[in-house]
Coordinates of C-alpha atoms (C1' of nucleotides) in Angstrom, one line a residue:
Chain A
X329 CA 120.3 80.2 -41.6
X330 CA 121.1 82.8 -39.1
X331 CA 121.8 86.6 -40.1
X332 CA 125.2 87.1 -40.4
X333 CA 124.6 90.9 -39.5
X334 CA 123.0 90.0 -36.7
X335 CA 125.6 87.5 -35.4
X336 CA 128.0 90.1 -35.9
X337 CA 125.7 92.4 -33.2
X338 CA 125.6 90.7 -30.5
X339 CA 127.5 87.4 -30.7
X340 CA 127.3 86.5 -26.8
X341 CA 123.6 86.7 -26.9
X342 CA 122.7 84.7 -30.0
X343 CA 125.1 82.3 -28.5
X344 CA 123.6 81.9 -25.4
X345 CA 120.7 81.2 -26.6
X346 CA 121.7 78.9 -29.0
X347 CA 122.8 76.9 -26.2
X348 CA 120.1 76.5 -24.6
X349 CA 119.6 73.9 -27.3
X350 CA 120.7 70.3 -27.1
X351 CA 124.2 71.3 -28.1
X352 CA 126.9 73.5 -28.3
X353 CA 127.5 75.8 -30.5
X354 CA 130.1 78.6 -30.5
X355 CA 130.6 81.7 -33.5
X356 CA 134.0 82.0 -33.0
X357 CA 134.4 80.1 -36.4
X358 CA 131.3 82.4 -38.0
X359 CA 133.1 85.8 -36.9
X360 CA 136.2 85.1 -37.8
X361 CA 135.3 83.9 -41.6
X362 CA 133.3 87.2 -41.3
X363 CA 135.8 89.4 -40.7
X364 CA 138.2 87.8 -43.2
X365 CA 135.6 88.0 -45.5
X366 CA 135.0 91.8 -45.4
X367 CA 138.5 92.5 -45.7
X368 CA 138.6 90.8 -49.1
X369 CA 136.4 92.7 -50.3
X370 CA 137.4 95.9 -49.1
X371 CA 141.0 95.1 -51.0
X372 CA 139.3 93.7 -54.4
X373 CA 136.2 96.2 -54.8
X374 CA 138.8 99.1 -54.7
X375 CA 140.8 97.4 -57.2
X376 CA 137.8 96.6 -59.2
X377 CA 137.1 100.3 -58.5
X378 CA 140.2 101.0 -60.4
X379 CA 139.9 98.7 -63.3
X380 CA 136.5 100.2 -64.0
X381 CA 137.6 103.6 -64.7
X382 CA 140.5 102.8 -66.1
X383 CA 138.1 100.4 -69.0
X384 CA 136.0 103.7 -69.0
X385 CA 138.6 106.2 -70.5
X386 CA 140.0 103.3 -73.0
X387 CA 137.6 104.1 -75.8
X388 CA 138.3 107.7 -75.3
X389 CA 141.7 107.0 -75.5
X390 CA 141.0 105.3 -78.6
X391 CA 139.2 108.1 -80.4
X392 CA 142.2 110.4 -79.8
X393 CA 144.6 107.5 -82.0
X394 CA 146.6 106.9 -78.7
X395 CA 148.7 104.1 -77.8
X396 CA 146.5 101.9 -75.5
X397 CA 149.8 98.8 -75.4
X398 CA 150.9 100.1 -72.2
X399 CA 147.3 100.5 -70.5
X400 CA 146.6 97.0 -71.0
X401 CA 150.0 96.0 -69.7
X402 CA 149.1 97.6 -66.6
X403 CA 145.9 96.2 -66.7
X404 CA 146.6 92.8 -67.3
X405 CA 148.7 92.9 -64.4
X406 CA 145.5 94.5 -62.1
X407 CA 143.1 92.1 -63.9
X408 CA 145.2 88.9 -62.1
X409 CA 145.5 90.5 -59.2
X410 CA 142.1 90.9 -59.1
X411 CA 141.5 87.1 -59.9
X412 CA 143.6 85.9 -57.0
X413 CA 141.4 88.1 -54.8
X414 CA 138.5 87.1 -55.9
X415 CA 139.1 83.7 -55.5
X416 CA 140.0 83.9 -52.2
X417 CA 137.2 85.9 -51.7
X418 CA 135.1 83.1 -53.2
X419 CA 136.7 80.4 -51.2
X420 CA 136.0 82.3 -47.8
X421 CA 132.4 82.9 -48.5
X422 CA 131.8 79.3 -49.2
X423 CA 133.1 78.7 -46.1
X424 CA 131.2 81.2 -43.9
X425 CA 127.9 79.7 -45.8
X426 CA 128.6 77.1 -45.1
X427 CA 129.8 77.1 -41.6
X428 CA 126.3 79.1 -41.2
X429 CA 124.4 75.8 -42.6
X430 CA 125.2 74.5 -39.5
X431 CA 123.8 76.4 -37.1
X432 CA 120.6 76.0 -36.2
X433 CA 117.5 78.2 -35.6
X434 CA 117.7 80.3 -32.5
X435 CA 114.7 79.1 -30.4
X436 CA 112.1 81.6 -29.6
X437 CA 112.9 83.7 -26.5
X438 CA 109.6 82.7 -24.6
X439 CA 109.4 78.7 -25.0
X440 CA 110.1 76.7 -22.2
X441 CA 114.1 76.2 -21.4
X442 CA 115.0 72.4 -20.6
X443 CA 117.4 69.1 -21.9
X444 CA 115.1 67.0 -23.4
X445 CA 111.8 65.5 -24.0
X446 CA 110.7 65.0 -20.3
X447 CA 111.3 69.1 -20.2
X448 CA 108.2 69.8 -22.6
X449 CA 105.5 71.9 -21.4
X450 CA 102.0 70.3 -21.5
X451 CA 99.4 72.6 -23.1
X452 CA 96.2 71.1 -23.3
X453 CA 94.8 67.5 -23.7
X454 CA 91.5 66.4 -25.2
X455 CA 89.6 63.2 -24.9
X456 CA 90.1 60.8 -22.1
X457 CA 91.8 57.9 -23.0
X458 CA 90.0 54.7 -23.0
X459 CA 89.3 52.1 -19.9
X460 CA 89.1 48.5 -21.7
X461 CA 87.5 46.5 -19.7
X462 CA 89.6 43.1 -22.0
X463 CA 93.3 42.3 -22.3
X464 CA 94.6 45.0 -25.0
X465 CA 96.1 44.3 -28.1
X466 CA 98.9 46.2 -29.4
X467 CA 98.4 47.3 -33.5
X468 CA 101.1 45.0 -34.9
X469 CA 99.3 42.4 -33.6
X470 CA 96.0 43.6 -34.2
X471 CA 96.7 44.0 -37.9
X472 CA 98.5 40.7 -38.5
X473 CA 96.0 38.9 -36.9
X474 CA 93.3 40.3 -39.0
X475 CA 95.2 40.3 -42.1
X476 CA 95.1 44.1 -42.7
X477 CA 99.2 44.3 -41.8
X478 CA 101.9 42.6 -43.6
X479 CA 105.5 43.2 -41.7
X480 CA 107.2 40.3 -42.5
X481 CA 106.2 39.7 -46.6
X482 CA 107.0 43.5 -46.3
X483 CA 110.5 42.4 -44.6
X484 CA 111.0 39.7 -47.3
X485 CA 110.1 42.3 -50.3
X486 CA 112.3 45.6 -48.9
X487 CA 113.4 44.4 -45.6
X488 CA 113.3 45.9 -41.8
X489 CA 111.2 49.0 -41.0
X490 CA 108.9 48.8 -43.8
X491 CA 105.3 47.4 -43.4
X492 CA 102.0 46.6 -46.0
X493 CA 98.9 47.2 -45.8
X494 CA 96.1 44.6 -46.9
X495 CA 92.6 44.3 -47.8
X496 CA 90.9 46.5 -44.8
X497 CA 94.0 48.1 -44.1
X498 CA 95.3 49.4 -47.4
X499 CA 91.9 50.9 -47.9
X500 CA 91.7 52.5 -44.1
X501 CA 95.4 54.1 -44.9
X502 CA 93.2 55.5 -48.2
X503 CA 90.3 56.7 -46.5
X504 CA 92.5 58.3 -43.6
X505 CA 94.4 60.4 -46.7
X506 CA 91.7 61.3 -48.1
X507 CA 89.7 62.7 -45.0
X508 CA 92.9 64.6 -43.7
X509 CA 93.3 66.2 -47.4
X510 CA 89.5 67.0 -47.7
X511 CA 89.4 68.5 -44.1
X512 CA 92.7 71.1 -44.9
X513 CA 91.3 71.5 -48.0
X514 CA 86.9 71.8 -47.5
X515 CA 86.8 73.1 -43.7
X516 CA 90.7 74.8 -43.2
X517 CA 91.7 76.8 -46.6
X518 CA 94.4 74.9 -47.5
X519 CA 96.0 74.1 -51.3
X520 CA 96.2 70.4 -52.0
X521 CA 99.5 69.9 -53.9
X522 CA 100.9 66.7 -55.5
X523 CA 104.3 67.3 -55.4
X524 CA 107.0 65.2 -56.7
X525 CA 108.5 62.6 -54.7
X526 CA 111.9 63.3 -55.0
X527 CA 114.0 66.3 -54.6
X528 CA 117.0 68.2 -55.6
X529 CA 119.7 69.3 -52.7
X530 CA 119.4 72.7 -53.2
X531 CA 115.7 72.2 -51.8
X532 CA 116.9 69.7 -49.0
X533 CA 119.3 72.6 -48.0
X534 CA 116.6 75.0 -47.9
X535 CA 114.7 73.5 -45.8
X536 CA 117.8 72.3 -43.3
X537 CA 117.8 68.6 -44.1
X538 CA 121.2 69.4 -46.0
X539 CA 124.1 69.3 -45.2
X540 CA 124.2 68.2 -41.3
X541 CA 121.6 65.4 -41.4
X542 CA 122.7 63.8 -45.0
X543 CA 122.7 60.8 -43.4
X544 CA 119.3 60.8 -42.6
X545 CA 118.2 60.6 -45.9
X546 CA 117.5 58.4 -49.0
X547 CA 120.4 59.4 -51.9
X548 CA 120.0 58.5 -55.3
X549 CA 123.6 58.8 -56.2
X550 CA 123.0 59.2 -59.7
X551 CA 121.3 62.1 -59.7
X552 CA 122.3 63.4 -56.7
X553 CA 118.5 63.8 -55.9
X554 CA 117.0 62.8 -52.3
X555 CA 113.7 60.8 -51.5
X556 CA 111.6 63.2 -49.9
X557 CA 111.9 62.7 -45.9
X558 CA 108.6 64.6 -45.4
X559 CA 106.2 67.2 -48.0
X560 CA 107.9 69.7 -46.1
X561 CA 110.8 69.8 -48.4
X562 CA 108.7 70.0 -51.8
X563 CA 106.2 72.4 -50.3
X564 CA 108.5 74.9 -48.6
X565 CA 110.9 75.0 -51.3
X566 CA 107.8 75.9 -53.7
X567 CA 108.9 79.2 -53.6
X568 CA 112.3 78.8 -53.4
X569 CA 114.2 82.0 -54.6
X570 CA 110.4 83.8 -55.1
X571 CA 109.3 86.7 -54.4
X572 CA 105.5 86.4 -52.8
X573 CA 102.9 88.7 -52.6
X574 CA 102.3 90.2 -49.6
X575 CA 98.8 90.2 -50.4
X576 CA 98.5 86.6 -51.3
X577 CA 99.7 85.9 -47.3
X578 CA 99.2 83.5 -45.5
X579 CA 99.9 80.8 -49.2
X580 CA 98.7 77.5 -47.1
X581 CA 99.8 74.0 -48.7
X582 CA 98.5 70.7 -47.8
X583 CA 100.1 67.2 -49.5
X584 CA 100.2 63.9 -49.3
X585 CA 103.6 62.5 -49.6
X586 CA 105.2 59.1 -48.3
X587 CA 107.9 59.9 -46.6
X588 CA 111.0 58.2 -46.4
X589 CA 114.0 58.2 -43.3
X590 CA 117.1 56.3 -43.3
X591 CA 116.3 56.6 -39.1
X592 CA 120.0 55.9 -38.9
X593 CA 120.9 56.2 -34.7
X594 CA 117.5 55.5 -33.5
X595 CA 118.4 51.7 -33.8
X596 CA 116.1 49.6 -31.3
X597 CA 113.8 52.0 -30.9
X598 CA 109.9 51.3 -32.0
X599 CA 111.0 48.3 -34.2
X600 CA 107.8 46.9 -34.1
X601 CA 104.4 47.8 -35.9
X602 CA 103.8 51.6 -37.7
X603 CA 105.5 54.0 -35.7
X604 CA 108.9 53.9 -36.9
X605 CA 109.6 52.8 -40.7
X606 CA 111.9 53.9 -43.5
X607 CA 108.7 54.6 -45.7
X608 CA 105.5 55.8 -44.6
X609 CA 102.4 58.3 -45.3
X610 CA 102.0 61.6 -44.1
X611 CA 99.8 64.1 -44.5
X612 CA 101.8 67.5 -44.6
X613 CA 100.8 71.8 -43.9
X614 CA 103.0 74.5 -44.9
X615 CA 102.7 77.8 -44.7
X616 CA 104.3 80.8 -45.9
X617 CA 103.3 84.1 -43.8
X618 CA 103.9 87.5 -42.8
X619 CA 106.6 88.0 -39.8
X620 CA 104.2 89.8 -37.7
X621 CA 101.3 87.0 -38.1
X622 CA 103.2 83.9 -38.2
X623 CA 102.8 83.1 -33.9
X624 CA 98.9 82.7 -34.9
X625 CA 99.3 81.0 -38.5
X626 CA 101.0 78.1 -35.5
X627 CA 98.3 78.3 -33.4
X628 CA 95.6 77.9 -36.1
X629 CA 97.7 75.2 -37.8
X630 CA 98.2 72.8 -34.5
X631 CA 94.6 73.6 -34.5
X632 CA 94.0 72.4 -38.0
X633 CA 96.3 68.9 -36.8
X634 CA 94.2 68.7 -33.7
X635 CA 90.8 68.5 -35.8
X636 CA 91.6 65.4 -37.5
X637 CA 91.9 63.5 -34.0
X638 CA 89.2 65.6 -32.9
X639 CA 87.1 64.3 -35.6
X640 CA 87.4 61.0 -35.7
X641 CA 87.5 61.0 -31.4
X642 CA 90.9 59.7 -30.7
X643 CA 92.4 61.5 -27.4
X644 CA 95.6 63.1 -27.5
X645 CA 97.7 66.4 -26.1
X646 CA 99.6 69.1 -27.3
X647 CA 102.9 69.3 -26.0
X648 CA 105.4 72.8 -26.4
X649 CA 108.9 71.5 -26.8
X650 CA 111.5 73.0 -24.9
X651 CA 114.6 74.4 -26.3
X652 CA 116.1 71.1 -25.9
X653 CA 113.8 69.2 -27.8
X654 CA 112.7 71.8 -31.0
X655 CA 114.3 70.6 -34.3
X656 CA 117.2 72.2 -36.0
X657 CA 115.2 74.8 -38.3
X658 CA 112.2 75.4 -36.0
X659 CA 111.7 78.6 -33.3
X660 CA 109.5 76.9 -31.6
X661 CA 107.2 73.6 -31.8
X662 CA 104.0 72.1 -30.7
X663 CA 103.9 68.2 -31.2
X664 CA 100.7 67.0 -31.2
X665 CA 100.6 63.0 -28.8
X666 CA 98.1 60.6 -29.6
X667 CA 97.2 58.1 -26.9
X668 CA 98.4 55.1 -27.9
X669 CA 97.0 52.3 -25.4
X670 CA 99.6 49.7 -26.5
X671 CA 102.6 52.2 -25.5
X672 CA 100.3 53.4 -22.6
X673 CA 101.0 56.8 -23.1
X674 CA 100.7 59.6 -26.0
X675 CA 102.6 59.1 -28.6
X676 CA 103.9 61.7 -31.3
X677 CA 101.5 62.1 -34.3
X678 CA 102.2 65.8 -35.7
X679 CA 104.6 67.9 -35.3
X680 CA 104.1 72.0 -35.9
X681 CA 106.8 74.5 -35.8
X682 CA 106.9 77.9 -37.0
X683 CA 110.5 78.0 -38.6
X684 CA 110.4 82.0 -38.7
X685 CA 112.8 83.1 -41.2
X686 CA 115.1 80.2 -40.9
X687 CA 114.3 78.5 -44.0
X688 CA 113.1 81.7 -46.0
X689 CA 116.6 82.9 -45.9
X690 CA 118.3 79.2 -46.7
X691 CA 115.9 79.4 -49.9
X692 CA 115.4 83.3 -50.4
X693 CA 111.4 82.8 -50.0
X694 CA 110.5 86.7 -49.8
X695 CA 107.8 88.6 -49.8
X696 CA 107.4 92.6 -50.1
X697 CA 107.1 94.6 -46.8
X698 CA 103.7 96.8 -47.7
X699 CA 105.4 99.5 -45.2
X700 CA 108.3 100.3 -47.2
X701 CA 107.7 98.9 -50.5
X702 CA 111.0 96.7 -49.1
X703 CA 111.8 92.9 -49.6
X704 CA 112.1 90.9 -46.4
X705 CA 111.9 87.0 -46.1
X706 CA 108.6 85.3 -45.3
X707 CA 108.2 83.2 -42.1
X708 CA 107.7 79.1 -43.0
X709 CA 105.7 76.7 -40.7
X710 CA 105.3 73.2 -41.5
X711 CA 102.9 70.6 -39.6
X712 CA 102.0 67.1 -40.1
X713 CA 98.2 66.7 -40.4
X714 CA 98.7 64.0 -39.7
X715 CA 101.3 61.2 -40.0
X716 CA 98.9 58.3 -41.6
X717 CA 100.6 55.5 -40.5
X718 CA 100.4 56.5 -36.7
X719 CA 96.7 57.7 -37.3
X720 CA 96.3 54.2 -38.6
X721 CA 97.8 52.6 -35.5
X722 CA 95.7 54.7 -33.1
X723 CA 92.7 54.0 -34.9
X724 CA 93.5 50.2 -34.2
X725 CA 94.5 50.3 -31.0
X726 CA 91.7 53.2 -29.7
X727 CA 88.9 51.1 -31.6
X728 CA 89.3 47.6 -31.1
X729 CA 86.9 45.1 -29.5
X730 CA 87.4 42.7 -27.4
X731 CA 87.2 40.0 -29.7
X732 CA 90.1 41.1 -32.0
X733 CA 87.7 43.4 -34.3
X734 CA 88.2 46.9 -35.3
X735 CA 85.3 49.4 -35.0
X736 CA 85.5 51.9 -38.0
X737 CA 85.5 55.8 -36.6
X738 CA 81.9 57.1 -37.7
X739 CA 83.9 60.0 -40.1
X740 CA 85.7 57.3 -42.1
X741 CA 82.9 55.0 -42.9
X742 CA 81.7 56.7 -45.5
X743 CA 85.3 56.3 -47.2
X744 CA 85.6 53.6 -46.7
X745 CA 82.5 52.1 -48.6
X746 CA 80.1 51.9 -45.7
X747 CA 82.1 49.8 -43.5
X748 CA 81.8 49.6 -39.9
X749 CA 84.3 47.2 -38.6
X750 CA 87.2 45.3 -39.9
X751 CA 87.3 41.6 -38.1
Chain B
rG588 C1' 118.0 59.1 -76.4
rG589 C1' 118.8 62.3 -81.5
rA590 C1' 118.1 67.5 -84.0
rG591 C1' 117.1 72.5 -83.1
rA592 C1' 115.4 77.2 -80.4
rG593 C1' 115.5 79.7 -75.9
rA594 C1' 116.4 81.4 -70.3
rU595 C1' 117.1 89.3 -69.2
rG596 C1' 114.3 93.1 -63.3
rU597 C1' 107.7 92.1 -59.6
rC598 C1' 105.6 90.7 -64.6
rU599 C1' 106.1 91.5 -70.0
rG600 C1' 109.7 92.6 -73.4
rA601 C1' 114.2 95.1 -76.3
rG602 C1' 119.5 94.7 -76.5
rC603 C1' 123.1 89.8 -77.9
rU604 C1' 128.2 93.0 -85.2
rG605 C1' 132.0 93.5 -76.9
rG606 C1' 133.2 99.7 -74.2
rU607 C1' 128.3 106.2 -70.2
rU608 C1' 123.2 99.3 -70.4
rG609 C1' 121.5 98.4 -63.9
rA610 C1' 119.9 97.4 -68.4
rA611 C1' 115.0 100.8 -73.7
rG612 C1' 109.5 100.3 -74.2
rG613 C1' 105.2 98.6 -71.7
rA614 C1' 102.5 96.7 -67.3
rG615 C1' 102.3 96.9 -62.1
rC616 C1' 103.3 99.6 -57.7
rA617 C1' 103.9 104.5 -54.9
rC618 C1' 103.2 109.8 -54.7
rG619 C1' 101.1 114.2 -57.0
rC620 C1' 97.7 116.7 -60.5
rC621 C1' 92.8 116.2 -62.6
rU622 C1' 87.5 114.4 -60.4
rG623 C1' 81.7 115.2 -56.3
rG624 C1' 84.0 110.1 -56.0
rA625 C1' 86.2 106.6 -59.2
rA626 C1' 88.1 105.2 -64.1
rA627 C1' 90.7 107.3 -68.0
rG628 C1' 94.5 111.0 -68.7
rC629 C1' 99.0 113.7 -67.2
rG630 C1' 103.6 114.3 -64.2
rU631 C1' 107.3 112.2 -60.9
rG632 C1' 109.4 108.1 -58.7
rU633 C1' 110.2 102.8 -58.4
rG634 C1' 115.7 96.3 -58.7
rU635 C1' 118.4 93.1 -55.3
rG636 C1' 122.7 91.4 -52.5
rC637 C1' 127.2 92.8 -50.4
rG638 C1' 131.1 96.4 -48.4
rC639 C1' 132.2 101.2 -46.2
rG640 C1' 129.4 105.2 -43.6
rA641 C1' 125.7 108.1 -38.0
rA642 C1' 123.3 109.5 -42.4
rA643 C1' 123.2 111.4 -47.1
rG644 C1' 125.8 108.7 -50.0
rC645 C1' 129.9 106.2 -52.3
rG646 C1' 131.8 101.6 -54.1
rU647 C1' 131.0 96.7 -56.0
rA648 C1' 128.4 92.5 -57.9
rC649 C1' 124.2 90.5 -60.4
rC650 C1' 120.9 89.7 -67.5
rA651 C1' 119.6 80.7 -65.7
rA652 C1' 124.3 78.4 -62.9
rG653 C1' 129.6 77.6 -63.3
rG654 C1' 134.1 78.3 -66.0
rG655 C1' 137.0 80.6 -70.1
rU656 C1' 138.6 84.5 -73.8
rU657 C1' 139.6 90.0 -73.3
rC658 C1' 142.4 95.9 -70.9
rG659 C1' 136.9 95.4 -70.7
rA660 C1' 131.4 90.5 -71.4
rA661 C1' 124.1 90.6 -70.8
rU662 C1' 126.7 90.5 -75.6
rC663 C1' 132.0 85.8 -77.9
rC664 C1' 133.5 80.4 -76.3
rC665 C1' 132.8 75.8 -73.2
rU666 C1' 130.1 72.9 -69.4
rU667 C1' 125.7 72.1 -66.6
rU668 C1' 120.6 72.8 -65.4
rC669 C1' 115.8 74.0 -67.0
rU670 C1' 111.9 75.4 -70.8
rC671 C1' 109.9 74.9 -75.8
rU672 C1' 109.5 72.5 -81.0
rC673 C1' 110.4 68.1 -84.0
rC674 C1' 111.9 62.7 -84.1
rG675 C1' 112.5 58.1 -81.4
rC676 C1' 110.9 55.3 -77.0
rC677 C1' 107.2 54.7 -73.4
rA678 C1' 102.9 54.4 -68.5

RNA sequence: GGAGAGAUGUCUGAGCUGGUUGAAGGAGCACGCCUGGAAAGCGUGUGUGCGCGAAAGCGUACCAAGGGUUCGAAUCCCUUUCUCUCCGCCA
């Protein structure tokens, strides 16, 4: 959520640069609920003013044996008055909230303008990608053919966009959780948290899920309770409504979550294999930090994402997404491509933004300003590290043999019982 | 699922027979005194949001959330959520 105070500043500029989103947004909505708003309350806190002293001399009155009947006549009337206000009052805030829910973050001033995806910066790349010297299989294949991968009993059991793992496979999904969690958790100072599964919407608004992209996610109806769409949600929203201390800054959370996404409009797209399913694994990094320190907390966590490819020698590149490209609650993003031979190109594996206070002031995540002594919301970041099911492909696809086989990455072997290949 | 108890500020903890209670006491924090330095001790200060204002400040709201009773609610009533105890069921 934006600052309303600050809309009210300098409305042009925010909504320039708002548009140079994928979008358009305009605050003539915003303002105007604004203004109406403060006019409310300038006619009912007056009144309230009023009915405050007024309650103050009654006792006094009281005391002296006076008649209070017509006092409360008055009153009464003033008292109603004041409830239609306030109602109205009510009715327009809940309207500028939530009229502010739909705005999304303002991207950072200095990331790099553009439309879309081809309008991302490249940063850096590590590795080179693989020459194979044999006709390449792509990791659907790959896995059904060595009985790792189930899609269709997984089709027959759920239906489309959800897959199984097997044998070899179930237990390389395992062993690449459990090296991701021990590397944030051993080399990179993160938390490990086991969060539940399935959140409330208060913390699916606080994070920006809720309302806009509602139909993005998994409703229970009952309950009114959400499966989670990434650990983001149940980290972030950790501290929901809490007041941090400064000195415990950076709090850095790791988790392992599946993750579940209705995908609803991205029909046709990656139907086949790991990339794109309603369930899948991720490996998620959150962190709350000071405003002034939250630009490096990013670098040092796409550096945290990176180490996991690094370690177990898959190439990929970091990418900065342009203003057309960042997601609705993020200032700016680095999404981290693996090379994935099958698509012949890299492939999204982790995505890290630094959210700013976007989120902190959706969930009122705040922290004490050592300065002043003065509250002031936290900046969030969230990065995958990394999504397991597209780790899982790229392992396949980067490591197979020419014979079908699967070379096991020297760092997982050890988690995997002392296996080398899978054939 | 049944019966009961509870939810107060950064934390702890009073108030809950309705009216100077934004809320006692304590802790913490900040500043000052004391000290060679620190601790202890003493003194002072210390909530948040919103509105108006250049500021000082003034006003207003907030005692889990929402509604109700009342001239007036942290205090009374209802609903919901959560926590705890007992019973039942259960991995």
């Amino acid at each position: 959520m934006l600052d309303i105070k600050q809309i009210r500043e300098n409305p042009e500029e925010i909504e320039a640069r708002l548009n140079t989103r994928n979008g358009e947004f305009s605050l003539k909505d915003v303002l105007a609920l604004d203004e109406k708003r403060r006019d409310i309350i300038g006619d009912v806190e007056q009144m309230k003013a009023k009915q405050n002293a007024v309650s103050k001399e009654i006792p006094k009155l009281k005391k002296k044996g006076k008649d209070c009947a017509p006092v409360f006549a008055e009153m009464k009337e003033l008292s109603a008055e004041i409830k239609e206000k306030d109602d109205e009052l009510k009715a327009t805030d809940e309207a500028l909230r939530n009229a502010l829910l739909y705005i999304p973050n303002l991207p950072n001033n200095d990331i790099c303008l553009g439309e879309s995806d081809a309008d991302n910066r490249e940063v850096r790349r590590w590795g080179e990608p693989r020459q194979f010297d044999f006709d390449i299989k792509a990791h659907w294949d790959l896995g059904t053919d060595l009985d790792i991968l189930d899609f269709e009993r997984a089709a027959k059991v759920t239906g489309a966009r959800f897959s199984a793992f097997k044998g070899a496979g179930a237990r390389l999904e395992r062993a690449l959780i459990n090296f991701m969690l021990l590397m944030h958790t051993n080399e990179h100072g993160y938390t490990e948290i086991s969060p539940p599964f399935i959140v409330n919407r208060a913390s699916m608004t606080g994070t920006g899920q809720l309302p806009k992209f509602e139909e993005d996610a998994f409703h229970l109806e009952k309950e009114d309770f959400f499966l989670t769409p990434t650990a983001e949600v149940p980290l972030t929203n950790f501290h929901r409504g809490e007041i941090i201390d400064y000195d415990d800054l950076p709090v850095k959370y790791t988790a392992y979550t599946p993750c579940f996404r209705e995908e609803a409009g991205s029909a046709g797209r990656d139907t086949r294999g790991l990339i794109r399913n309603h369930q899948f694994d991720k490996v998620e990094m959150v962190k709350f930090a000071a405003p002034d320190k939250s630009y490096d907390e990013l670098e040092s966590l796409t550096n945290d994402a990176e180490a996991i490819l690094q370690a177990l020698e898959i190439p990929y590149r970091v990418v900065e997404l342009c203003t057309g490209d960042i997601g609705f609650s993020a200032a700016k993003t680095y999404d981290v491509e693996v090379w994935m031979p099958s698509y012949g190109r890299y492939v999204e594996i982790s995505s890290c933004s630094n959210c700013e206070d976007y989120q902190a002031r959706r969930a009122n995540i705040r922290t004490r300003d050592p300065e002043t002594n003065k509250t002031m919301f936290v900046h969030t970041l969230n990065g995958s590290g990394l999504a397991v099911g597209r780790t899982l492909a790229a392992v396949l696809e980067n490591y197979q043999n020419a014979d079908g086989s699967i070379t096991i990455p020297q760092k997982l072997r050890h988690m995997m019982g002392g296996m080398e290949e899978i054939r």
